[in-house]
Amino acid sequence: ELLSKPIRYGYMNGIALTVLISQLPKLFGFSIDGGGPVRDVTQIISAVVRHAHALAREVDLKPDEWMAAIQFLTRVGQTCDDKRQEFILLSDTLGISMLVVRLEQARRSRDTKGATEATVQGPFYWPGAPELPLGSDIAKGMPGEPAHYSGRVSDTHGQPIANCCVDVWSGDGEGVYDMQKEGDAGMQLRARFYTDAEGRYRFWSIKPTFYPVPDDGPVGDMLRAMGRHPNRPGHIHMMVYGDGYVPLTTHLFASDSPYLDSDAVFGVRDSLIVRYEKHAPGMAPDGRAMDKPFHSASYDFALAAA
Ligand code: BEZ
Ligand code: FE
């Protein structure tokens, strides 16, 4: 009798919820593999409950606000299909994807000191890009200003890593990825290069421009409601991997791009910002004769031992 009826029911609901949560792994038969020992999902969901309750108390959540949040999450789910993953976009724009990337990079390396920083993979990675000889141009016929990329891949002690894969992808010079184009454009602006005996890589592509993350769904509505823009600064994606090293998924960001200080998915690290040097038409660093202005960008990657 110390408890009023609603509180009693609330209390019983709480117990029922706790029992239900503790049974989830058995009900659904899943556990979460965090890369180390297999973790019990109960531990993680219990933390979700703890933080969600603290959140509701902190903002003094009203029933209609909670219903609006449920409807928002419902729309996020309904926007997903085999080409679009709105939940990942939500995670990206809330900064959770980037946090998870940073936690993983720190966890996986015995020694991350000196390793190139990782950033989000994004939704436009397409495995199996063509393997091309060093120096190839992957931007033929694409809109955009030509850019020559070069550098070296080494370990964290500066020793070159030969035969290391540099898997590259980007949007075109208007910020559009092949996967976003109408019809079946096939792979564009993607390739895998293997470093030479000195760990060097080089190729031609375009200088990337800023572009918006897909903002025609509920995540776009959320950004607008918060007064946030949907743009990412100009960047080129790289996945760098070799035997015995922790694979690196990262980008290079153009130092003169807008939105470097307000990336919609929080992916920018100062160490990944690169200057694109602009050149008048003429002889490029690799001897190629260029009949229009072009850029060159140089960046050295360091991989941590696995
Ligand atoms: C991208 O860089 O490709 C990207 C990352 C996160 C969300 C949308 C796009
Ligand atoms: Fe991108």
Tab-separated table of C-alpha atoms and ligand atoms in Angstrom:
chain	number	residue	atom	x	y	z
A	1	GLU	CA	0.000	0.000	0.000
A	2	LEU	CA	3.039	2.224	0.173
A	3	LEU	CA	2.928	2.377	-3.604
A	4	SER	CA	0.092	4.006	-5.560
A	5	LYS	CA	-1.568	1.846	-8.219
A	6	PRO	CA	0.189	3.453	-11.235
A	7	ILE	CA	3.548	3.256	-9.455
A	8	ARG	CA	2.876	-0.403	-8.562
A	9	TYR	CA	2.079	-1.158	-12.193
A	10	GLY	CA	5.122	0.849	-13.311
A	11	TYR	CA	7.267	-1.106	-10.846
A	12	MET	CA	5.886	-4.420	-12.094
A	13	ASN	CA	6.442	-3.312	-15.681
A	14	GLY	CA	10.032	-2.523	-14.725
A	15	ILE	CA	10.515	-6.028	-13.326
A	16	ALA	CA	8.850	-7.549	-16.392
A	17	LEU	CA	11.128	-5.475	-18.652
A	18	THR	CA	14.235	-6.554	-16.746
A	19	VAL	CA	13.213	-10.221	-16.979
A	20	LEU	CA	12.442	-9.794	-20.686
A	21	ILE	CA	15.786	-8.130	-21.361
A	22	SER	CA	17.673	-10.863	-19.528
A	23	GLN	CA	15.902	-13.385	-21.761
A	24	LEU	CA	16.606	-11.569	-25.063
A	25	PRO	CA	19.768	-13.502	-25.884
A	26	LYS	CA	17.845	-16.768	-25.415
A	27	LEU	CA	14.751	-15.489	-27.253
A	28	PHE	CA	16.683	-14.263	-30.256
A	29	GLY	CA	19.733	-16.474	-29.917
A	30	PHE	CA	22.233	-13.680	-30.397
A	31	SER	CA	25.216	-12.301	-28.615
A	32	ILE	CA	27.500	-9.479	-29.582
A	33	ASP	CA	31.024	-10.291	-30.696
A	34	GLY	CA	33.102	-7.269	-29.790
A	35	GLY	CA	36.237	-8.684	-31.396
A	36	GLY	CA	37.454	-10.183	-28.095
A	37	PRO	CA	35.601	-12.648	-25.915
A	38	VAL	CA	31.952	-12.975	-27.013
A	39	ARG	CA	29.996	-10.476	-24.969
A	40	ASP	CA	26.678	-11.125	-23.323
A	41	VAL	CA	24.038	-8.939	-24.954
A	42	THR	CA	22.299	-8.494	-21.583
A	43	GLN	CA	25.163	-6.301	-20.409
A	44	ILE	CA	24.782	-4.011	-23.422
A	45	ILE	CA	20.987	-3.822	-23.379
A	46	SER	CA	21.015	-3.152	-19.643
A	47	ALA	CA	23.256	-0.148	-20.366
A	48	VAL	CA	20.839	0.948	-23.113
A	49	VAL	CA	17.992	0.850	-20.567
A	50	ARG	CA	20.031	2.732	-17.940
A	51	HIS	CA	21.016	5.499	-20.359
A	52	ALA	CA	17.569	5.701	-21.991
A	53	HIS	CA	15.930	6.150	-18.590
A	54	ALA	CA	18.483	8.823	-17.646
A	55	LEU	CA	17.803	10.563	-20.970
A	56	ALA	CA	14.021	10.544	-20.407
A	57	ARG	CA	14.544	12.042	-16.951
A	58	GLU	CA	17.082	14.608	-18.170
A	59	VAL	CA	14.755	16.062	-20.832
A	60	ASP	CA	11.583	15.378	-18.769
A	61	LEU	CA	10.207	13.441	-21.743
A	62	LYS	CA	6.485	13.973	-22.467
A	63	PRO	CA	4.271	11.158	-23.837
A	64	ASP	CA	3.664	12.953	-27.156
A	65	GLU	CA	7.415	13.570	-27.560
A	66	TRP	CA	8.152	9.892	-26.944
A	67	MET	CA	5.451	8.961	-29.495
A	68	ALA	CA	7.023	11.404	-32.014
A	69	ALA	CA	10.405	9.734	-31.406
A	70	ILE	CA	8.870	6.286	-31.998
A	71	GLN	CA	7.255	7.522	-35.222
A	72	PHE	CA	10.598	8.999	-36.316
A	73	LEU	CA	12.395	5.669	-35.732
A	74	THR	CA	9.570	3.874	-37.557
A	75	ARG	CA	10.126	6.149	-40.586
A	76	VAL	CA	13.882	5.530	-40.364
A	77	GLY	CA	13.175	1.799	-40.676
A	78	GLN	CA	10.644	2.267	-43.467
A	79	THR	CA	13.186	4.302	-45.466
A	80	CYS	CA	15.658	1.391	-45.537
A	81	ASP	CA	15.812	-0.873	-48.578
A	82	ASP	CA	18.535	-2.870	-50.322
A	83	LYS	CA	20.181	0.365	-51.539
A	84	ARG	CA	19.559	2.686	-48.615
A	85	GLN	CA	20.376	2.230	-44.930
A	86	GLU	CA	18.800	5.108	-43.039
A	87	PHE	CA	19.751	3.666	-39.625
A	88	ILE	CA	23.444	3.798	-40.527
A	89	LEU	CA	22.930	7.357	-41.753
A	90	LEU	CA	21.306	8.161	-38.403
A	91	SER	CA	24.268	6.623	-36.593
A	92	ASP	CA	26.653	8.605	-38.860
A	93	THR	CA	24.923	11.955	-38.332
A	94	LEU	CA	24.744	11.427	-34.564
A	95	GLY	CA	28.509	10.825	-34.473
A	96	ILE	CA	28.118	7.242	-33.215
A	97	SER	CA	29.694	5.600	-36.299
A	98	MET	CA	32.796	7.763	-35.930
A	99	LEU	CA	33.049	7.032	-32.215
A	100	VAL	CA	32.838	3.284	-32.892
A	101	VAL	CA	35.562	3.618	-35.582
A	102	ARG	CA	37.868	5.344	-33.111
A	103	LEU	CA	37.211	2.803	-30.355
A	104	GLU	CA	37.899	-0.049	-32.785
A	105	GLN	CA	41.129	1.469	-34.090
A	106	ALA	CA	42.433	1.887	-30.546
A	107	ARG	CA	41.318	-1.649	-29.570
A	108	ARG	CA	42.715	-3.525	-32.567
A	109	SER	CA	46.253	-2.225	-32.575
A	110	ARG	CA	48.899	-3.242	-30.149
A	111	ASP	CA	50.443	0.129	-30.857
A	112	THR	CA	48.380	2.800	-32.610
A	113	LYS	CA	51.010	5.479	-31.985
A	114	GLY	CA	52.062	6.790	-35.368
A	115	ALA	CA	49.341	4.922	-37.308
A	116	THR	CA	47.213	6.922	-39.746
A	117	GLU	CA	43.854	7.830	-38.238
A	118	ALA	CA	40.786	5.924	-39.393
A	119	THR	CA	37.445	7.454	-40.288
A	120	VAL	CA	33.984	6.274	-41.347
A	121	GLN	CA	33.626	3.894	-44.298
A	122	GLY	CA	30.344	5.400	-45.498
A	123	PRO	CA	27.768	3.610	-47.649
A	124	PHE	CA	29.528	3.803	-51.000
A	125	TYR	CA	32.292	1.196	-50.657
A	126	TRP	CA	31.974	-1.437	-53.402
A	127	PRO	CA	34.271	-4.446	-52.883
A	128	GLY	CA	36.105	-5.842	-55.882
A	129	ALA	CA	37.161	-2.615	-57.638
A	130	PRO	CA	39.458	-3.314	-60.611
A	131	GLU	CA	43.123	-3.865	-59.819
A	132	LEU	CA	45.049	-1.323	-61.910
A	133	PRO	CA	48.742	-0.634	-62.509
A	134	LEU	CA	50.315	2.184	-60.486
A	135	GLY	CA	49.907	5.521	-62.263
A	136	SER	CA	46.542	4.676	-63.896
A	137	ASP	CA	43.861	7.323	-64.340
A	138	ILE	CA	40.579	6.199	-62.700
A	139	ALA	CA	38.672	9.371	-63.677
A	140	LYS	CA	38.575	9.042	-67.454
A	141	GLY	CA	35.479	10.840	-68.792
A	142	MET	CA	34.240	11.834	-65.313
A	143	PRO	CA	33.340	15.407	-64.399
A	144	GLY	CA	35.983	16.985	-62.170
A	145	GLU	CA	39.413	18.613	-62.075
A	146	PRO	CA	42.240	16.080	-62.546
A	147	ALA	CA	44.384	15.311	-59.524
A	148	HIS	CA	47.532	13.221	-59.192
A	149	TYR	CA	47.816	11.274	-55.919
A	150	SER	CA	51.037	9.797	-54.596
A	151	GLY	CA	52.696	8.709	-51.388
A	152	ARG	CA	54.057	5.847	-49.427
A	153	VAL	CA	52.689	3.171	-47.125
A	154	SER	CA	54.905	2.230	-44.177
A	155	ASP	CA	54.637	0.660	-40.752
A	156	THR	CA	54.640	2.854	-37.644
A	157	HIS	CA	58.464	2.709	-37.554
A	158	GLY	CA	58.764	4.091	-41.090
A	159	GLN	CA	59.589	0.759	-42.788
A	160	PRO	CA	57.949	0.640	-46.248
A	161	ILE	CA	55.224	-1.945	-46.843
A	162	ALA	CA	55.499	-3.423	-50.321
A	163	ASN	CA	52.554	-5.061	-52.114
A	164	CYS	CA	50.067	-3.307	-49.841
A	165	CYS	CA	46.611	-2.694	-51.279
A	166	VAL	CA	45.370	0.894	-51.593
A	167	ASP	CA	41.669	0.552	-52.422
A	168	VAL	CA	40.349	3.955	-53.538
A	169	TRP	CA	36.845	5.347	-54.156
A	170	SER	CA	35.227	8.757	-54.415
A	171	GLY	CA	32.341	10.667	-55.917
A	172	ASP	CA	32.908	12.534	-59.158
A	173	GLY	CA	33.856	16.218	-59.365
A	174	GLU	CA	30.207	17.080	-58.677
A	175	GLY	CA	30.116	14.934	-55.532
A	176	VAL	CA	28.064	12.073	-57.034
A	177	TYR	CA	29.064	8.417	-56.503
A	178	ASP	CA	28.568	5.783	-59.232
A	179	MET	CA	26.128	3.940	-56.908
A	180	GLN	CA	23.889	7.033	-56.771
A	181	LYS	CA	23.557	7.363	-60.549
A	182	GLU	CA	20.374	6.376	-62.386
A	183	GLY	CA	20.477	2.998	-64.109
A	184	ASP	CA	23.507	0.762	-63.909
A	185	ALA	CA	26.500	3.091	-64.248
A	186	GLY	CA	28.872	0.296	-63.170
A	187	MET	CA	32.005	1.045	-61.163
A	188	GLN	CA	33.432	4.538	-61.613
A	189	LEU	CA	36.273	6.307	-59.816
A	190	ARG	CA	37.300	3.151	-57.990
A	191	ALA	CA	40.407	0.977	-58.163
A	192	ARG	CA	42.815	-1.126	-56.171
A	193	PHE	CA	46.516	-0.328	-56.428
A	194	TYR	CA	49.402	-2.335	-54.953
A	195	THR	CA	52.435	-0.524	-53.552
A	196	ASP	CA	55.842	-1.041	-55.157
A	197	ALA	CA	58.966	-2.364	-53.377
A	198	GLU	CA	59.461	1.043	-51.660
A	199	GLY	CA	55.847	1.063	-50.476
A	200	ARG	CA	54.912	3.766	-53.010
A	201	TYR	CA	51.545	4.288	-54.680
A	202	ARG	CA	50.421	6.755	-57.354
A	203	PHE	CA	47.342	7.272	-59.507
A	204	TRP	CA	45.210	9.904	-61.195
A	205	SER	CA	41.649	10.774	-60.205
A	206	ILE	CA	39.737	14.011	-59.596
A	207	LYS	CA	39.882	16.585	-56.823
A	208	PRO	CA	36.802	15.754	-54.716
A	209	THR	CA	34.160	18.371	-53.906
A	210	PHE	CA	31.810	18.621	-50.944
A	211	TYR	CA	28.460	16.834	-51.235
A	212	PRO	CA	25.355	16.231	-49.103
A	213	VAL	CA	24.573	12.913	-47.403
A	214	PRO	CA	21.135	11.677	-48.559
A	215	ASP	CA	18.789	14.198	-46.899
A	216	ASP	CA	15.414	13.435	-48.486
A	217	GLY	CA	14.367	11.083	-45.636
A	218	PRO	CA	13.786	11.292	-41.877
A	219	VAL	CA	17.491	11.881	-41.130
A	220	GLY	CA	17.370	14.943	-43.431
A	221	ASP	CA	14.277	16.138	-41.512
A	222	MET	CA	16.191	15.681	-38.262
A	223	LEU	CA	19.163	17.707	-39.564
A	224	ARG	CA	16.846	20.520	-40.706
A	225	ALA	CA	14.997	20.483	-37.365
A	226	MET	CA	18.368	20.907	-35.634
A	227	GLY	CA	19.471	23.672	-38.023
A	228	ARG	CA	22.296	21.442	-39.327
A	229	HIS	CA	23.447	21.199	-42.951
A	230	PRO	CA	23.848	17.747	-44.598
A	231	ASN	CA	27.265	18.330	-46.238
A	232	ARG	CA	30.524	16.476	-46.064
A	233	PRO	CA	33.748	18.283	-47.026
A	234	GLY	CA	35.481	17.102	-50.230
A	235	HIS	CA	37.261	13.797	-49.585
A	236	ILE	CA	38.577	10.675	-51.286
A	237	HIS	CA	38.137	7.315	-49.542
A	238	MET	CA	40.999	4.867	-49.101
A	239	MET	CA	41.114	1.413	-47.589
A	240	VAL	CA	44.738	0.374	-47.047
A	241	TYR	CA	45.538	-3.214	-46.115
A	242	GLY	CA	48.440	-5.622	-46.123
A	243	ASP	CA	49.299	-8.939	-44.461
A	244	GLY	CA	50.224	-8.551	-40.792
A	245	TYR	CA	48.785	-5.032	-40.433
A	246	VAL	CA	45.548	-3.650	-39.045
A	247	PRO	CA	43.481	-2.658	-42.122
A	248	LEU	CA	42.918	1.079	-42.324
A	249	THR	CA	39.719	2.686	-43.619
A	250	THR	CA	40.138	6.397	-43.991
A	251	HIS	CA	39.759	9.476	-46.229
A	252	LEU	CA	41.928	12.339	-47.391
A	253	PHE	CA	40.143	15.690	-47.049
A	254	ALA	CA	40.899	18.662	-49.321
A	255	SER	CA	42.290	21.487	-47.168
A	256	ASP	CA	40.411	24.209	-49.090
A	257	SER	CA	37.007	22.497	-48.961
A	258	PRO	CA	34.014	24.081	-47.243
A	259	TYR	CA	32.529	22.196	-44.266
A	260	LEU	CA	35.852	20.911	-42.898
A	261	ASP	CA	34.801	22.248	-39.503
A	262	SER	CA	31.227	20.916	-39.657
A	263	ASP	CA	31.258	17.536	-41.459
A	264	ALA	CA	27.693	16.153	-41.209
A	265	VAL	CA	29.106	12.779	-40.060
A	266	PHE	CA	31.973	14.061	-37.856
A	267	GLY	CA	34.611	12.183	-39.893
A	268	VAL	CA	37.292	14.891	-40.214
A	269	ARG	CA	40.597	14.493	-38.361
A	270	ASP	CA	43.227	17.231	-38.706
A	271	SER	CA	45.821	14.610	-39.629
A	272	LEU	CA	43.791	13.620	-42.728
A	273	ILE	CA	43.582	17.115	-44.252
A	274	VAL	CA	45.726	17.380	-47.387
A	275	ARG	CA	46.744	20.340	-49.522
A	276	TYR	CA	45.990	19.976	-53.227
A	277	GLU	CA	48.628	21.916	-55.129
A	278	LYS	CA	47.221	23.554	-58.259
A	279	HIS	CA	49.305	23.436	-61.461
A	280	ALA	CA	48.948	25.251	-64.798
A	281	PRO	CA	48.638	23.025	-67.904
A	282	GLY	CA	51.962	21.394	-68.729
A	283	MET	CA	54.084	18.460	-67.607
A	284	ALA	CA	52.709	16.567	-64.580
A	285	PRO	CA	55.017	15.042	-61.915
A	286	ASP	CA	54.803	11.650	-63.631
A	287	GLY	CA	55.682	13.072	-67.071
A	288	ARG	CA	52.091	13.159	-68.343
A	289	ALA	CA	51.345	16.123	-70.605
A	290	MET	CA	48.281	17.943	-69.236
A	291	ASP	CA	46.312	20.279	-71.484
A	292	LYS	CA	44.256	21.673	-68.594
A	293	PRO	CA	45.038	22.773	-65.042
A	294	PHE	CA	45.490	19.938	-62.586
A	295	HIS	CA	46.195	19.292	-58.898
A	296	SER	CA	48.615	17.095	-57.026
A	297	ALA	CA	48.186	15.683	-53.538
A	298	SER	CA	50.677	13.663	-51.581
A	299	TYR	CA	50.012	11.589	-48.463
A	300	ASP	CA	51.940	8.896	-46.601
A	301	PHE	CA	50.010	6.195	-44.727
A	302	ALA	CA	51.272	4.307	-41.674
A	303	LEU	CA	49.713	0.973	-40.689
A	304	ALA	CA	49.811	-0.502	-37.186
A	305	ALA	CA	51.011	-4.081	-36.746
A	306	ALA	CA	48.100	-6.469	-36.239
B	1	BEZ	C1	30.601	9.002	-47.481
B	1	BEZ	O1	31.600	9.619	-47.229
B	1	BEZ	O2	30.601	8.422	-48.542
B	1	BEZ	C2	29.441	8.990	-46.520
B	1	BEZ	C3	29.675	8.726	-45.189
B	1	BEZ	C4	28.612	8.696	-44.304
B	1	BEZ	C5	27.322	8.934	-44.750
B	1	BEZ	C6	27.092	9.210	-46.100
B	1	BEZ	C7	28.173	9.232	-46.997
B	2	FE	FE	32.283	9.890	-49.316
